Structures are given as C-alpha cells and as structure tokens.
PDB file of C-alpha atoms in Angstrom:
ATOM      1  CA  MET A   4     -13.479  -5.653 -15.489  1.00  0.00           C
ATOM      2  CA  ILE A   5     -10.008  -6.827 -14.573  1.00  0.00           C
ATOM      3  CA  GLY A   6      -9.646  -7.368 -10.856  1.00  0.00           C
ATOM      4  CA  PHE A   7      -5.873  -8.653 -10.963  1.00  0.00           C
ATOM      5  CA  LEU A   8      -3.239  -9.739 -13.298  1.00  0.00           C
ATOM      6  CA  ARG A   9      -0.553 -11.940 -13.004  1.00  0.00           C
ATOM      7  CA  GLY A  10       2.280 -12.402 -15.464  1.00  0.00           C
ATOM      8  CA  LYS A  11       6.022 -11.375 -16.399  1.00  0.00           C
ATOM      9  CA  ILE A  12       7.284  -7.846 -16.184  1.00  0.00           C
ATOM     10  CA  ALA A  13       8.117  -6.599 -19.786  1.00  0.00           C
ATOM     11  CA  GLU A  14       8.888  -3.014 -18.812  1.00  0.00           C
ATOM     12  CA  LYS A  15       8.971  -1.215 -15.765  1.00  0.00           C
ATOM     13  CA  THR A  16       9.266   2.648 -15.095  1.00  0.00           C
ATOM     14  CA  PRO A  17       8.521   4.737 -11.753  1.00  0.00           C
ATOM     15  CA  ASP A  18       4.841   5.328 -13.205  1.00  0.00           C
ATOM     16  CA  ARG A  19       3.917   2.255 -15.077  1.00  0.00           C
ATOM     17  CA  ILE A  20       4.484  -1.293 -15.819  1.00  0.00           C
ATOM     18  CA  ILE A  21       3.997  -3.664 -18.936  1.00  0.00           C
ATOM     19  CA  LEU A  22       2.825  -6.992 -17.658  1.00  0.00           C
ATOM     20  CA  ASP A  23       2.970  -9.853 -20.102  1.00  0.00           C
ATOM     21  CA  VAL A  24      -0.064 -12.046 -19.459  1.00  0.00           C
ATOM     22  CA  GLY A  25      -0.081 -14.959 -21.902  1.00  0.00           C
ATOM     23  CA  GLY A  26       1.672 -13.081 -24.816  1.00  0.00           C
ATOM     24  CA  VAL A  27      -0.414 -10.078 -24.237  1.00  0.00           C
ATOM     25  CA  GLY A  28       1.185  -6.929 -22.810  1.00  0.00           C
ATOM     26  CA  TYR A  29      -1.078  -4.922 -20.456  1.00  0.00           C
ATOM     27  CA  GLU A  30       0.268  -1.299 -19.759  1.00  0.00           C
ATOM     28  CA  ILE A  31      -0.661  -0.617 -15.866  1.00  0.00           C
ATOM     29  CA  ALA A  32      -0.214   2.816 -14.427  1.00  0.00           C
ATOM     30  CA  VAL A  33       1.418   2.507 -10.687  1.00  0.00           C
ATOM     31  CA  PRO A  34       2.169   4.572  -7.829  1.00  0.00           C
ATOM     32  CA  VAL A  35       5.992   4.682  -6.836  1.00  0.00           C
ATOM     33  CA  THR A  36       4.831   2.725  -3.602  1.00  0.00           C
ATOM     34  CA  THR A  37       3.967  -0.330  -5.806  1.00  0.00           C
ATOM     35  CA  TYR A  38       6.770   0.385  -8.357  1.00  0.00           C
ATOM     36  CA  SER A  39       9.344   0.019  -5.501  1.00  0.00           C
ATOM     37  CA  LYS A  40       8.196  -3.356  -4.424  1.00  0.00           C
ATOM     38  CA  LEU A  41       8.122  -5.113  -7.835  1.00  0.00           C
ATOM     39  CA  PRO A  42      10.745  -7.315  -9.109  1.00  0.00           C
ATOM     40  CA  GLY A  43      12.597  -6.445 -12.510  1.00  0.00           C
ATOM     41  CA  PRO A  44      11.916  -7.211 -15.956  1.00  0.00           C
ATOM     42  CA  GLY A  45      11.489 -10.711 -16.748  1.00  0.00           C
ATOM     43  CA  ALA A  46      10.302 -11.708 -13.040  1.00  0.00           C
ATOM     44  CA  GLU A  47       6.713 -12.867 -12.263  1.00  0.00           C
ATOM     45  CA  ALA A  48       4.445 -10.276 -10.578  1.00  0.00           C
ATOM     46  CA  GLN A  49       0.832 -10.127  -9.649  1.00  0.00           C
ATOM     47  CA  LEU A  50      -0.963  -6.831  -9.267  1.00  0.00           C
ATOM     48  CA  HIS A  51      -4.476  -5.782  -7.785  1.00  0.00           C
ATOM     49  CA  VAL A  52      -5.977  -3.929 -10.673  1.00  0.00           C
ATOM     50  CA  HIS A  53      -8.745  -1.130 -11.097  1.00  0.00           C
ATOM     51  CA  THR A  54     -10.242  -0.799 -14.509  1.00  0.00           C
ATOM     52  CA  HIS A  55     -10.855   2.685 -15.567  1.00  0.00           C
ATOM     53  CA  VAL A  56     -13.368   3.215 -18.336  1.00  0.00           C
ATOM     54  CA  ARG A  57     -13.943   6.582 -20.153  1.00  0.00           C
ATOM     55  CA  GLU A  58     -15.391   7.422 -23.458  1.00  0.00           C
ATOM     56  CA  ASP A  59     -12.107   7.756 -25.129  1.00  0.00           C
ATOM     57  CA  ALA A  60      -9.868   5.431 -23.044  1.00  0.00           C
ATOM     58  CA  LEU A  61      -9.535   2.381 -21.103  1.00  0.00           C
ATOM     59  CA  GLN A  62      -6.846   2.620 -18.218  1.00  0.00           C
ATOM     60  CA  LEU A  63      -5.497   0.246 -15.941  1.00  0.00           C
ATOM     61  CA  PHE A  64      -4.121   1.096 -12.635  1.00  0.00           C
ATOM     62  CA  GLY A  65      -2.271  -1.566 -10.510  1.00  0.00           C
ATOM     63  CA  PHE A  66      -1.593  -1.944  -6.934  1.00  0.00           C
ATOM     64  CA  GLN A  67       0.753  -4.413  -4.721  1.00  0.00           C
ATOM     65  CA  SER A  68      -2.131  -4.702  -2.189  1.00  0.00           C
ATOM     66  CA  ARG A  69      -5.822  -4.739  -1.937  1.00  0.00           C
ATOM     67  CA  GLU A  70      -5.752  -2.128   0.680  1.00  0.00           C
ATOM     68  CA  GLU A  71      -3.843   0.215  -1.465  1.00  0.00           C
ATOM     69  CA  LEU A  72      -6.254  -0.480  -4.212  1.00  0.00           C
ATOM     70  CA  ASN A  73      -9.426   0.230  -1.760  1.00  0.00           C
ATOM     71  CA  LEU A  74      -7.719   3.477  -0.815  1.00  0.00           C
ATOM     72  CA  PHE A  75      -7.143   4.662  -4.663  1.00  0.00           C
ATOM     73  CA  ARG A  76     -10.997   3.843  -5.207  1.00  0.00           C
ATOM     74  CA  LEU A  77     -11.795   5.998  -2.124  1.00  0.00           C
ATOM     75  CA  LEU A  78      -9.970   8.798  -3.798  1.00  0.00           C
ATOM     76  CA  ILE A  79     -11.106   8.678  -7.029  1.00  0.00           C
ATOM     77  CA  ASN A  80     -14.871   8.463  -5.623  1.00  0.00           C
ATOM     78  CA  THR A  81     -14.082  11.856  -4.209  1.00  0.00           C
ATOM     79  CA  PRO A  82     -15.262  15.038  -6.071  1.00  0.00           C
ATOM     80  CA  GLU A  83     -12.442  16.555  -8.448  1.00  0.00           C
ATOM     81  CA  ILE A  84      -9.962  13.553  -7.855  1.00  0.00           C
ATOM     82  CA  GLY A  85      -9.303  11.783 -10.970  1.00  0.00           C
ATOM     83  CA  PRO A  86      -7.041   8.691 -11.276  1.00  0.00           C
ATOM     84  CA  ARG A  87      -3.903  10.344 -12.091  1.00  0.00           C
ATOM     85  CA  LEU A  88      -4.219  12.559  -9.337  1.00  0.00           C
ATOM     86  CA  ALA A  89      -4.834   9.768  -6.844  1.00  0.00           C
ATOM     87  CA  VAL A  90      -1.847   7.816  -8.240  1.00  0.00           C
ATOM     88  CA  ASN A  91       0.438  11.012  -7.520  1.00  0.00           C
ATOM     89  CA  ILE A  92      -1.271  11.144  -3.915  1.00  0.00           C
ATOM     90  CA  LEU A  93      -0.374   7.705  -3.468  1.00  0.00           C
ATOM     91  CA  SER A  94       3.119   8.154  -4.974  1.00  0.00           C
ATOM     92  CA  VAL A  95       4.232  11.305  -3.057  1.00  0.00           C
ATOM     93  CA  LEU A  96       2.709  10.445   0.574  1.00  0.00           C
ATOM     94  CA  GLY A  97       2.414   6.726   0.410  1.00  0.00           C
ATOM     95  CA  PRO A  98      -0.753   4.900   1.697  1.00  0.00           C
ATOM     96  CA  GLN A  99       0.081   5.289   5.220  1.00  0.00           C
ATOM     97  CA  GLY A 100       1.147   9.000   4.723  1.00  0.00           C
ATOM     98  CA  PHE A 101      -1.902   9.782   3.041  1.00  0.00           C
ATOM     99  CA  VAL A 102      -3.944   8.280   5.932  1.00  0.00           C
ATOM    100  CA  ARG A 103      -2.334   9.770   8.629  1.00  0.00           C
ATOM    101  CA  ALA A 104      -2.295  13.378   6.925  1.00  0.00           C
ATOM    102  CA  VAL A 105      -6.013  12.931   6.559  1.00  0.00           C
ATOM    103  CA  ALA A 106      -6.449  11.690  10.127  1.00  0.00           C
ATOM    104  CA  ALA A 107      -4.396  14.820  11.360  1.00  0.00           C
ATOM    105  CA  LYS A 108      -5.962  17.252   9.098  1.00  0.00           C
ATOM    106  CA  ASP A 109      -2.653  18.131   7.710  1.00  0.00           C
ATOM    107  CA  GLN A 110      -3.284  20.361   4.740  1.00  0.00           C
ATOM    108  CA  THR A 111       0.542  21.208   4.234  1.00  0.00           C
ATOM    109  CA  SER A 112       1.383  17.615   3.664  1.00  0.00           C
ATOM    110  CA  LEU A 113      -1.508  16.910   1.164  1.00  0.00           C
ATOM    111  CA  ARG A 114      -0.435  20.350  -0.786  1.00  0.00           C
ATOM    112  CA  ARG A 115       3.026  18.929  -1.534  1.00  0.00           C
ATOM    113  CA  VAL A 116       1.195  16.636  -4.346  1.00  0.00           C
ATOM    114  CA  PRO A 117       1.515  18.434  -7.584  1.00  0.00           C
ATOM    115  CA  GLY A 118      -1.909  19.229  -8.894  1.00  0.00           C
ATOM    116  CA  LEU A 119      -3.562  19.201  -5.365  1.00  0.00           C
ATOM    117  CA  GLY A 120      -4.024  22.836  -4.435  1.00  0.00           C
ATOM    118  CA  PRO A 121      -5.505  24.374  -1.274  1.00  0.00           C
ATOM    119  CA  LYS A 122      -9.195  23.955  -2.200  1.00  0.00           C
ATOM    120  CA  LYS A 123      -8.882  20.261  -3.333  1.00  0.00           C
ATOM    121  CA  ALA A 124      -6.806  19.527  -0.164  1.00  0.00           C
ATOM    122  CA  GLU A 125      -9.554  21.129   2.022  1.00  0.00           C
ATOM    123  CA  LYS A 126     -12.232  19.127   0.210  1.00  0.00           C
ATOM    124  CA  LEU A 127     -10.278  15.742   0.540  1.00  0.00           C
ATOM    125  CA  LEU A 128      -9.987  16.489   4.555  1.00  0.00           C
ATOM    126  CA  VAL A 129     -13.716  17.018   4.638  1.00  0.00           C
ATOM    127  CA  GLU A 130     -14.655  14.183   2.593  1.00  0.00           C
ATOM    128  CA  LEU A 131     -12.547  11.403   3.638  1.00  0.00           C
ATOM    129  CA  LYS A 132     -11.944  12.194   7.295  1.00  0.00           C
ATOM    130  CA  ASP A 133     -14.510   9.631   8.706  1.00  0.00           C
ATOM    131  CA  LYS A 134     -13.618   7.221   5.912  1.00  0.00           C
ATOM    132  CA  VAL A 135      -9.951   6.665   6.537  1.00  0.00           C
ATOM    133  CA  ASP A 136     -10.198   6.096  10.185  1.00  0.00           C
ATOM    134  CA  GLY A 137      -8.745   2.778  11.195  1.00  0.00           C
ATOM    135  CA  MET A 138      -7.408   2.292   7.884  1.00  0.00           C
ATOM    136  CA  ALA A 139      -3.713   2.630   8.439  1.00  0.00           C
ATOM    137  CA  ALA A 140      -3.358  -0.750  10.149  1.00  0.00           C
ATOM    138  CA  GLY A 141      -3.876  -2.583   6.909  1.00  0.00           C
ATOM    139  CA  LEU A 142      -1.758  -0.477   4.650  1.00  0.00           C
ATOM    140  CA  PRO A 143       1.920  -1.387   3.469  1.00  0.00           C
ATOM    141  CA  GLU A 144       4.719   0.819   4.894  1.00  0.00           C
ATOM    142  CA  ALA A 145       6.923   2.454   2.318  1.00  0.00           C
ATOM    143  CA  SER A 146       9.890   0.216   1.464  1.00  0.00           C
ATOM    144  CA  GLY A 147      11.668  -1.147  -1.508  1.00  0.00           C
ATOM    145  CA  PRO A 148      14.995  -1.626  -3.327  1.00  0.00           C
ATOM    146  CA  PRO A 149      17.452   1.413  -3.775  1.00  0.00           C
ATOM    147  CA  SER A 150      16.668   3.328  -6.854  1.00  0.00           C
ATOM    148  CA  VAL A 151      18.875   5.041  -9.379  1.00  0.00           C
ATOM    149  CA  ARG A 152      18.979   8.754 -10.510  1.00  0.00           C
ATOM    150  CA  GLU A 153      16.986   7.789 -13.744  1.00  0.00           C
ATOM    151  CA  ASP A 154      13.956   6.309 -11.913  1.00  0.00           C
ATOM    152  CA  LEU A 155      13.824   9.294  -9.520  1.00  0.00           C
ATOM    153  CA  LEU A 156      14.002  11.801 -12.597  1.00  0.00           C
ATOM    154  CA  SER A 157      11.513   9.893 -14.305  1.00  0.00           C
ATOM    155  CA  ALA A 158       9.094   9.814 -11.317  1.00  0.00           C
ATOM    156  CA  LEU A 159       9.440  13.761 -10.921  1.00  0.00           C
ATOM    157  CA  LYS A 160       9.120  14.575 -14.682  1.00  0.00           C
ATOM    158  CA  ASN A 161       5.859  12.245 -14.494  1.00  0.00           C
ATOM    159  CA  LEU A 162       4.722  14.517 -11.713  1.00  0.00           C
ATOM    160  CA  GLY A 163       5.016  17.623 -13.826  1.00  0.00           C
ATOM    161  CA  TYR A 164       8.595  19.058 -13.103  1.00  0.00           C
ATOM    162  CA  LYS A 165      10.977  19.721 -15.656  1.00  0.00           C
ATOM    163  CA  ALA A 166      14.477  18.060 -15.607  1.00  0.00           C
ATOM    164  CA  GLU A 167      16.502  21.270 -15.217  1.00  0.00           C
ATOM    165  CA  GLU A 168      14.746  22.225 -12.209  1.00  0.00           C
ATOM    166  CA  VAL A 169      14.818  18.967 -10.423  1.00  0.00           C
ATOM    167  CA  SER A 170      18.475  17.800 -11.532  1.00  0.00           C
ATOM    168  CA  PRO A 171      20.195  19.911  -8.586  1.00  0.00           C
ATOM    169  CA  VAL A 172      17.354  18.483  -5.857  1.00  0.00           C
ATOM    170  CA  ILE A 173      17.974  14.771  -7.155  1.00  0.00           C
ATOM    171  CA  TYR A 174      21.742  15.246  -6.507  1.00  0.00           C
ATOM    172  CA  GLU A 175      21.385  16.683  -3.247  1.00  0.00           C
ATOM    173  CA  VAL A 176      18.685  13.938  -2.029  1.00  0.00           C
ATOM    174  CA  MET A 177      20.985  11.056  -3.275  1.00  0.00           C
ATOM    175  CA  LYS A 178      24.046  12.549  -1.882  1.00  0.00           C
ATOM    176  CA  LYS A 179      22.178  12.580   1.628  1.00  0.00           C
ATOM    177  CA  SER A 180      20.670   9.051   1.154  1.00  0.00           C
ATOM    178  CA  PRO A 181      22.392   7.313  -1.630  1.00  0.00           C
ATOM    179  CA  SER A 182      20.658   3.816  -0.919  1.00  0.00           C
ATOM    180  CA  ALA A 183      17.203   5.142   0.177  1.00  0.00           C
ATOM    181  CA  PRO A 184      14.045   3.481  -1.697  1.00  0.00           C
ATOM    182  CA  VAL A 185      12.782   5.447  -4.540  1.00  0.00           C
ATOM    183  CA  GLU A 186       9.583   6.567  -2.699  1.00  0.00           C
ATOM    184  CA  GLU A 187      11.751   7.979   0.059  1.00  0.00           C
ATOM    185  CA  LEU A 188      14.038   9.890  -2.257  1.00  0.00           C
ATOM    186  CA  LEU A 189      10.919  11.202  -4.210  1.00  0.00           C
ATOM    187  CA  ARG A 190       9.245  12.497  -0.974  1.00  0.00           C
ATOM    188  CA  GLU A 191      12.537  14.143   0.119  1.00  0.00           C
ATOM    189  CA  ALA A 192      12.971  15.814  -3.458  1.00  0.00           C
ATOM    190  CA  LEU A 193       9.054  17.115  -3.309  1.00  0.00           C
ATOM    191  CA  ARG A 194       9.991  18.669   0.066  1.00  0.00           C
ATOM    192  CA  HIS A 195      12.915  20.463  -1.503  1.00  0.00           C
ATOM    193  CA  LEU A 196      11.038  21.624  -4.422  1.00  0.00           C
ATOM    194  CA  TYR A 197       7.931  22.665  -2.303  1.00  0.00           C
ATOM    195  CA  ARG A 198       9.999  24.907  -0.036  1.00  0.00           C
ATOM    196  CA  ARG A 199      11.430  26.669  -3.157  1.00  0.00           C
TER     197      ARG A 199
END
C-alpha cells in the first residue's frame, strides 16, 4: 500500500492531480480542499494517500493532512459511502464543515452533496455521531488561492452538474466574491443550485 507520495505536480485539476515521482506519474483523486492548498504544476508537493483496491481498478486518493485522510477513511468505512462520494462530501462541506454538520445533526447541509440523499444523510448522522466528536480541532480550515472560472466549472461538472445549468450560478458567485478560494465559491454555487 502507498502511504504518501512526494514529487512534482505534472497536472492539476479540481478533482485530481498527476504527481511525477521519479519519472512515474501517479494519478491521484483529491477533494477541492486539498486541490486549493496545492501549488501549481512544476512545484513539489506531498500528499497522504489512501490506496483503494477493487477487482477492476486501483485508485489513489490524496489529502493535504493526515486528519483529512483519517476522515476520508472513516467515511468510506460507513455503509453505502464509496470513495467518490466521500471525496464529494469533503469537497462540498470541507472537513470541518462535515464534522460540524454531523455533530449538529444537520441533515440539510449533508444533503447539499450530490449523491447524498435523505436516507444516506440520516445513516451518516447515526453511524458517525460518536466517531467525530472532538475531531474538528485537528482538521484544517478551508483556505487557498483564488480560483478561476474554469476550475469552478470543472469542479461542478465533476460533481454531476451540466455546464449550461451552472454557468449563470458561477457568474453570480464570482461577481459577488471574485477573489474567494475555490472551495468557498463551490459551496456558494452549490447553495444556489440546491435552492432551485
């Protein structure tokens, strides 16, 4: 199993990076919270990695902090929560936002995540309530460099939205907060989409 990787970023999009480690390019799925904290292509980066093995695939999921990796593993060990949905949860709510939502039994916040319906949200609250107590202190707050429209559009498309339905929303949120980090813009865009 791969525990962490260190190398140069060859490519970077809101949902994945390719990390060049000694001439080998590892494709690593990342949540938006990790993406926003990583430097640009050509720079050195290190990620804590979860190796997910299935019969038909070997996938790598990368995180900026060990606490975020532990939260991801907690999520995928919950019935009906796969790695893609766990990444979506961390991307939309952020680690602290997710922990706070579970601690407050806030099903409305959880349901903003594409693919997380009322039954799964309720099950998450029941399964994880006791497990997340005290976790928020070690988790990173959402922060990062300003994002561009293409990054936000790509993140929303990766969450299952169509470009034509999100373009007006992206325009509105970027007009309101043009220099906000990508995860903040993503949360605001999802709030708008959820209200529709």
